Amino acid sequence: MAAVSDPGRLHGEFKTPGGKLTAVDLSLLKGRLADVSVNGDFFLEPDEALLDINAALEGLPADTAPGELAAAVRAGLDSDAVLFGFSPEAIATAVRRALGRATSFADHQWEIIPPTPLSTAMHVAMDEVLTHEVGSGVRNPTVRFWEWQAPSVVIGSFQSVRNEVDPGGAERHGVTVVRRISGGGAMFMEHGNAITYSIYVPQSLVDGMSFADSYPFLDAWVMEALEKLGIKAWYQPLNDIATELGKIGGAAQKRLANGGMLHHVTMSYDIDADKMLEVLRIGKEKMSDKGTRSAKKRVDPLRRQTGRTREEIIDVLMTTFRERYGAVEATLSEDELRHAEKLVEQKFGTDAWLYRVP
């Protein structure tokens, strides 16, 4: 939320990922929106549609849910109205930010935790610990980079161990299998072959956004960093990060009841595709909509695309995040480590959790 010159007016902004800025100025009158003015560098046809948008929002209760705000805008527009670079959902987010019910990156003090070696079970346990802490307001919003101690497969919360992992291949290559709290697909990682980070945020940061929109929104800084490395990347719905040469990574999310949200990404740096195919079962159905016949061709590692070391790429990512959001460096506390260790003992290191979907 940005400050405005008139103390009696509220101001909110939202930039659509890959699109334009939407701003809303409004007042509150007996708990309802008043004198609403939607503005920005977007395009809208016909001109009169802007008056229709303002009228659609006028008088709505201040606690109107994001989806209902967007629906009101959509219902107030004629069928021939065309919005370029923004949407009813973008308008709803800007309204919610003006009211202080949604937040932007600039509203938070960010922390960044450099790569820290942990066991795979500790990494997924730490995701639950830090997501809960941010939701409870105990910790500032944080981005944390992972470091690996041993070869691992991390499967999604709803995946079947039997369908995703070849037990013979996993045993042959000494691969540990762990289940995480977020959905999505299996990740195969060895020391030095992947770049993984987790972002822990309050859900107010993605208030009113669809799951599909929240992925590129939370990773806009990553696209900026990759561009600095000479890579033009984008989100391929829902959760794949791709370039013209192929997929380089995937993301997953989990939202907790206390208002915390986890968003994490794994990007391939120098993956051993042959070993991956021995450990993971990658079925034909999964490949059917990927536009390729070979699982090897699906992933095009960052080492080949950038010519940079893994450490250099992580440094560019961290520097970009710091510069963009004013993040300060942080560490994992002893209490957080103890809490994660207890979760490994009680949950993430148990067969009951790993095989909850056999």
Coordinates of C-alpha atoms in Angstrom, one line a residue:
M1 CA 0.0 0.0 0.0
A2 CA 1.4 3.4 -1.0
A3 CA 1.0 6.7 0.7
V4 CA -1.2 9.4 -0.9
S5 CA -1.3 13.2 -0.4
D6 CA -4.9 13.3 0.8
P7 CA -5.0 11.8 4.3
G8 CA -8.7 11.1 3.9
R9 CA -8.1 8.8 0.9
L10 CA -6.8 5.3 0.7
H11 CA -4.5 4.1 -2.0
G12 CA -3.6 0.6 -3.2
E13 CA -1.6 -0.7 -6.2
F14 CA -1.1 -4.1 -7.9
K15 CA 1.0 -4.9 -10.9
T16 CA -0.2 -7.8 -12.9
P17 CA 2.7 -10.2 -13.6
G18 CA 3.8 -9.6 -17.1
G19 CA 1.1 -6.8 -17.4
K20 CA 0.3 -3.3 -16.2
L21 CA -0.1 -1.4 -12.9
T22 CA -3.6 -1.1 -11.5
A23 CA -4.1 1.6 -8.8
V24 CA -7.3 2.4 -6.7
D25 CA -8.0 5.5 -4.7
L26 CA -11.0 5.4 -2.5
S27 CA -12.6 6.7 0.7
L28 CA -14.7 4.8 3.4
L29 CA -18.1 6.0 4.3
K30 CA -19.9 4.1 7.0
G31 CA -17.9 1.0 6.2
R32 CA -18.5 1.1 2.5
L33 CA -16.4 2.1 -0.5
A34 CA -16.9 5.6 -1.6
D35 CA -15.5 8.0 -4.3
V36 CA -13.8 5.0 -6.0
S37 CA -11.2 5.9 -8.7
V38 CA -9.5 3.0 -10.6
N39 CA -6.5 4.2 -12.6
G40 CA -3.2 3.0 -14.0
D41 CA -1.1 2.4 -17.1
F42 CA -3.4 -0.3 -18.4
F43 CA -5.5 -0.2 -21.6
L44 CA -9.2 -0.3 -21.6
E45 CA -11.9 -0.2 -24.3
P46 CA -14.2 1.6 -24.5
D47 CA -13.2 4.6 -22.4
E48 CA -16.6 4.7 -20.7
A49 CA -15.9 1.3 -19.2
L50 CA -13.7 3.0 -16.5
L51 CA -16.8 4.7 -15.2
D52 CA -18.6 1.4 -15.1
I53 CA -15.8 -0.2 -13.1
N54 CA -15.9 2.7 -10.5
A55 CA -19.7 2.4 -10.3
A56 CA -19.5 -1.3 -9.8
L57 CA -17.3 -0.9 -6.7
E58 CA -19.1 2.1 -5.3
G59 CA -21.0 1.3 -2.0
L60 CA -19.6 -2.2 -1.6
P61 CA -18.9 -3.2 2.0
A62 CA -15.2 -2.8 3.0
D63 CA -15.1 -6.4 4.0
T64 CA -16.2 -7.7 0.6
A65 CA -14.2 -10.8 -0.3
P66 CA -11.7 -10.6 -3.2
G67 CA -13.7 -12.9 -5.4
E68 CA -16.9 -10.9 -4.8
L69 CA -15.1 -7.6 -5.7
A70 CA -13.9 -9.1 -9.0
A71 CA -17.3 -10.5 -9.7
A72 CA -18.9 -7.1 -9.1
V73 CA -16.5 -5.5 -11.6
R74 CA -17.1 -8.2 -14.2
A75 CA -20.9 -7.8 -13.8
G76 CA -20.7 -4.1 -14.1
L77 CA -18.9 -4.2 -17.5
D78 CA -20.7 -4.5 -20.9
S79 CA -19.9 -7.6 -22.8
D80 CA -17.9 -5.6 -25.4
A81 CA -15.5 -4.1 -22.8
V82 CA -11.9 -5.3 -23.2
L83 CA -9.2 -5.1 -20.5
F84 CA -5.6 -5.1 -21.6
G85 CA -2.8 -5.7 -19.1
F86 CA -5.1 -6.0 -16.1
S87 CA -8.2 -7.8 -14.9
P88 CA -11.1 -7.6 -12.4
E89 CA -8.9 -9.7 -10.1
A90 CA -6.1 -7.1 -10.3
I91 CA -8.6 -4.4 -9.4
A92 CA -9.9 -6.4 -6.5
T93 CA -6.3 -6.9 -5.1
A94 CA -5.6 -3.1 -5.5
V95 CA -8.8 -2.4 -3.5
R96 CA -7.9 -4.9 -0.8
R97 CA -4.4 -3.3 -0.5
A98 CA -5.9 0.1 -0.2
L99 CA -8.0 -1.2 2.7
G100 CA -5.0 -2.8 4.3
R101 CA -6.5 -6.3 3.9
A102 CA -3.8 -7.4 1.3
T103 CA -0.1 -6.6 1.4
S104 CA 2.7 -6.1 -1.1
F105 CA 6.3 -7.1 -0.9
A106 CA 7.2 -3.5 0.1
D107 CA 5.0 -3.8 3.2
H108 CA 7.3 -6.4 4.8
Q109 CA 10.8 -6.7 6.2
W110 CA 12.3 -9.6 4.3
E111 CA 14.9 -12.1 5.5
I112 CA 17.1 -14.3 3.5
I113 CA 18.8 -17.5 4.7
P114 CA 21.8 -18.6 2.6
P115 CA 22.3 -22.3 1.6
T116 CA 22.4 -24.4 4.8
P117 CA 23.2 -28.1 4.8
L118 CA 20.5 -30.2 6.4
S119 CA 19.2 -33.8 5.9
T120 CA 16.4 -34.0 3.4
A121 CA 13.9 -34.8 6.2
M122 CA 15.1 -31.7 8.1
H123 CA 14.6 -29.6 5.0
V124 CA 10.9 -30.6 4.6
A125 CA 10.4 -30.3 8.4
M126 CA 11.9 -26.8 8.3
D127 CA 9.4 -25.8 5.6
E128 CA 6.6 -26.6 8.0
V129 CA 8.3 -24.9 11.0
L130 CA 9.0 -21.6 9.1
T131 CA 5.7 -21.5 7.3
H132 CA 3.9 -21.8 10.6
E133 CA 6.1 -19.1 12.2
V134 CA 5.5 -16.6 9.4
G135 CA 1.8 -17.3 9.6
S136 CA 1.9 -16.7 13.4
G137 CA 3.9 -13.5 13.0
V138 CA 6.9 -15.0 14.9
R139 CA 9.3 -14.6 12.0
N140 CA 9.4 -12.1 9.1
P141 CA 8.7 -13.3 5.6
T142 CA 11.7 -15.3 4.6
V143 CA 13.4 -16.9 1.6
R144 CA 15.6 -19.9 2.4
F145 CA 18.0 -21.7 0.1
W146 CA 18.6 -25.4 0.6
E147 CA 21.8 -27.4 0.6
W148 CA 22.0 -31.2 0.2
Q149 CA 23.8 -33.8 2.3
A150 CA 22.8 -36.9 0.4
P151 CA 20.9 -38.1 -2.8
S152 CA 17.2 -37.7 -2.3
V153 CA 13.8 -37.9 -3.8
V154 CA 11.2 -35.5 -2.4
I155 CA 7.7 -36.5 -3.4
G156 CA 4.6 -34.4 -3.3
S157 CA 2.1 -34.6 -0.4
F158 CA -0.5 -36.5 -2.5
Q159 CA 1.8 -38.8 -4.6
S160 CA 2.0 -42.5 -4.3
V161 CA 5.5 -43.8 -3.3
R162 CA 4.9 -47.0 -5.3
N163 CA 4.0 -45.1 -8.4
E164 CA 6.7 -42.5 -8.2
V165 CA 9.8 -44.3 -7.0
D166 CA 11.6 -47.4 -8.3
P167 CA 12.8 -49.1 -5.1
G168 CA 15.6 -51.0 -6.8
G169 CA 17.0 -47.8 -8.4
A170 CA 16.7 -45.9 -5.1
E171 CA 18.5 -48.6 -3.2
R172 CA 21.2 -48.9 -5.9
H173 CA 22.0 -45.2 -5.8
G174 CA 21.6 -44.7 -2.1
V175 CA 18.6 -42.4 -2.5
T176 CA 16.5 -41.3 0.5
V177 CA 12.8 -40.8 -0.2
V178 CA 10.9 -38.1 1.8
R179 CA 7.4 -36.7 1.6
R180 CA 6.8 -33.0 1.8
I181 CA 3.8 -31.0 2.9
S182 CA 3.1 -29.3 -0.5
G183 CA 1.6 -30.9 -3.5
G184 CA 3.2 -31.3 -7.0
G185 CA 5.6 -33.8 -8.4
A186 CA 8.7 -35.7 -7.3
M187 CA 12.1 -33.9 -7.1
F188 CA 15.3 -35.9 -7.7
M189 CA 18.4 -34.2 -6.2
E190 CA 22.0 -34.9 -5.5
H191 CA 24.6 -32.6 -4.0
G192 CA 25.4 -29.9 -6.4
N193 CA 22.9 -30.8 -9.1
A194 CA 19.9 -28.6 -8.1
I195 CA 19.0 -25.2 -6.8
T196 CA 16.1 -25.2 -4.3
Y197 CA 14.6 -22.4 -2.3
S198 CA 11.6 -21.9 -0.1
I199 CA 9.6 -18.7 0.4
Y200 CA 7.5 -18.3 3.6
V201 CA 4.9 -15.5 3.4
P202 CA 1.7 -14.4 5.0
Q203 CA -1.3 -15.2 2.7
S204 CA -2.1 -11.5 2.7
L205 CA 0.6 -11.2 0.1
V206 CA -1.4 -13.2 -2.4
D207 CA -4.8 -12.1 -1.2
G208 CA -7.4 -12.5 -4.0
M209 CA -5.0 -14.2 -6.4
S210 CA -5.7 -17.5 -8.0
F211 CA -3.1 -20.3 -7.4
A212 CA -2.1 -19.9 -11.0
D213 CA -1.4 -16.2 -10.7
S214 CA 0.4 -16.5 -7.4
Y215 CA 3.2 -18.7 -8.9
P216 CA 4.7 -16.1 -11.3
F217 CA 3.9 -13.3 -8.8
L218 CA 6.0 -14.8 -6.1
D219 CA 8.8 -15.6 -8.5
A220 CA 9.1 -12.4 -10.4
W221 CA 12.5 -11.8 -8.8
V222 CA 13.7 -15.2 -10.1
M223 CA 12.8 -14.3 -13.7
E224 CA 14.8 -11.0 -13.2
A225 CA 17.8 -12.9 -11.9
L226 CA 17.7 -15.5 -14.7
E227 CA 17.5 -12.6 -17.2
K228 CA 20.7 -11.3 -15.7
L229 CA 22.2 -14.7 -16.4
G230 CA 21.1 -14.5 -20.0
I231 CA 18.1 -16.7 -19.7
K232 CA 14.6 -15.7 -20.7
A233 CA 12.3 -17.8 -18.5
W234 CA 8.5 -18.0 -17.9
Y235 CA 5.9 -20.0 -16.0
Q236 CA 4.3 -22.7 -18.0
P237 CA 1.0 -23.3 -16.2
L238 CA 0.6 -24.4 -13.6
N239 CA 3.9 -24.8 -11.9
D240 CA 6.7 -25.4 -14.4
I241 CA 9.5 -22.8 -15.1
A242 CA 10.6 -23.1 -18.7
T243 CA 12.8 -21.6 -21.3
E244 CA 12.9 -22.1 -25.1
L245 CA 15.3 -25.0 -24.5
G246 CA 13.1 -26.8 -22.1
K247 CA 11.9 -27.0 -18.5
I248 CA 14.4 -25.8 -15.9
G249 CA 12.4 -26.2 -12.7
G250 CA 9.1 -26.6 -10.9
A251 CA 7.3 -25.1 -8.0
A252 CA 4.8 -26.2 -5.3
Q253 CA 2.8 -24.4 -2.6
K254 CA 1.1 -25.1 0.7
R255 CA -1.2 -22.8 2.6
L256 CA -1.7 -23.3 6.4
A257 CA -4.8 -22.6 8.4
N258 CA -2.9 -20.0 10.5
G259 CA -2.3 -17.7 7.5
G260 CA 1.2 -18.9 6.6
M261 CA 2.1 -19.9 3.0
L262 CA 4.9 -22.0 1.6
H263 CA 6.1 -21.6 -2.0
H264 CA 9.2 -23.5 -3.0
V265 CA 11.1 -24.1 -6.3
T266 CA 13.6 -26.6 -7.5
M267 CA 15.6 -25.8 -10.6
S268 CA 17.9 -28.3 -12.2
Y269 CA 21.6 -27.3 -12.4
D270 CA 23.4 -30.4 -13.6
I271 CA 21.1 -33.3 -13.2
D272 CA 22.1 -36.9 -14.0
A273 CA 19.2 -37.8 -16.3
D274 CA 20.1 -41.5 -16.6
K275 CA 20.2 -41.9 -12.8
M276 CA 17.0 -39.9 -12.5
L277 CA 15.2 -42.3 -14.8
E278 CA 16.5 -45.3 -12.8
V279 CA 15.1 -43.8 -9.6
L280 CA 11.9 -42.1 -10.7
R281 CA 9.0 -43.8 -12.5
I282 CA 8.0 -41.2 -15.2
G283 CA 4.9 -42.5 -16.9
K284 CA 3.6 -41.9 -20.4
E285 CA 0.5 -40.2 -19.0
K286 CA 2.6 -37.6 -17.2
M287 CA 4.5 -36.9 -20.4
S288 CA 1.5 -36.8 -22.7
D289 CA 1.0 -33.0 -22.4
K290 CA 4.6 -31.9 -22.3
G291 CA 5.3 -31.8 -26.0
T292 CA 8.3 -34.2 -25.8
R293 CA 8.7 -38.0 -26.0
S294 CA 11.8 -38.1 -23.8
A295 CA 11.9 -37.4 -20.1
K296 CA 15.6 -36.5 -20.5
K297 CA 14.7 -33.7 -22.9
R298 CA 12.1 -32.3 -20.5
V299 CA 14.8 -30.9 -18.2
D300 CA 17.5 -28.6 -19.5
P301 CA 19.9 -27.8 -16.6
L302 CA 21.1 -24.3 -15.8
R303 CA 24.7 -25.3 -16.1
R304 CA 24.3 -25.9 -19.8
Q305 CA 22.2 -22.8 -20.4
T306 CA 24.4 -20.3 -18.4
G307 CA 27.9 -21.7 -18.3
R308 CA 28.0 -20.5 -14.7
T309 CA 28.8 -22.4 -11.5
R310 CA 25.9 -23.3 -9.2
E311 CA 27.3 -21.0 -6.5
E312 CA 27.4 -18.1 -9.0
I313 CA 23.8 -18.6 -9.9
I314 CA 22.7 -18.8 -6.3
D315 CA 24.6 -15.6 -5.6
V316 CA 22.8 -13.8 -8.4
L317 CA 19.5 -15.1 -7.1
M318 CA 20.2 -13.9 -3.6
T319 CA 21.6 -10.5 -4.7
T320 CA 18.6 -9.9 -6.9
F321 CA 16.2 -10.7 -4.0
R322 CA 18.1 -8.5 -1.6
E323 CA 18.2 -5.5 -4.0
R324 CA 14.6 -5.9 -5.0
Y325 CA 13.1 -6.3 -1.6
G326 CA 15.6 -4.9 0.9
A327 CA 16.1 -8.4 2.5
V328 CA 18.6 -8.8 5.3
E329 CA 20.6 -12.0 6.0
A330 CA 19.3 -14.3 8.7
T331 CA 20.0 -17.8 10.1
L332 CA 18.0 -20.7 11.5
S333 CA 17.6 -20.4 15.3
E334 CA 18.4 -23.2 17.7
D335 CA 14.7 -23.4 18.6
E336 CA 13.7 -23.8 14.9
L337 CA 16.3 -26.5 14.5
R338 CA 15.1 -28.4 17.6
H339 CA 11.5 -28.0 16.4
A340 CA 12.3 -29.4 13.0
E341 CA 14.2 -32.3 14.6
K342 CA 11.2 -33.2 16.6
L343 CA 9.0 -33.1 13.5
V344 CA 11.4 -35.4 11.8
E345 CA 11.1 -37.8 14.7
Q346 CA 7.4 -37.6 14.9
K347 CA 6.3 -37.1 11.3
F348 CA 8.7 -36.7 8.4
G349 CA 11.1 -39.5 9.3
T350 CA 8.3 -42.0 9.9
D351 CA 6.8 -44.7 7.6
A352 CA 3.3 -43.6 8.6
W353 CA 4.0 -40.2 6.9
L354 CA 6.0 -41.5 4.0
Y355 CA 3.5 -44.2 3.0
R356 CA 0.3 -42.3 3.9
V357 CA -0.3 -42.7 0.1
P358 CA 1.3 -46.1 -0.6

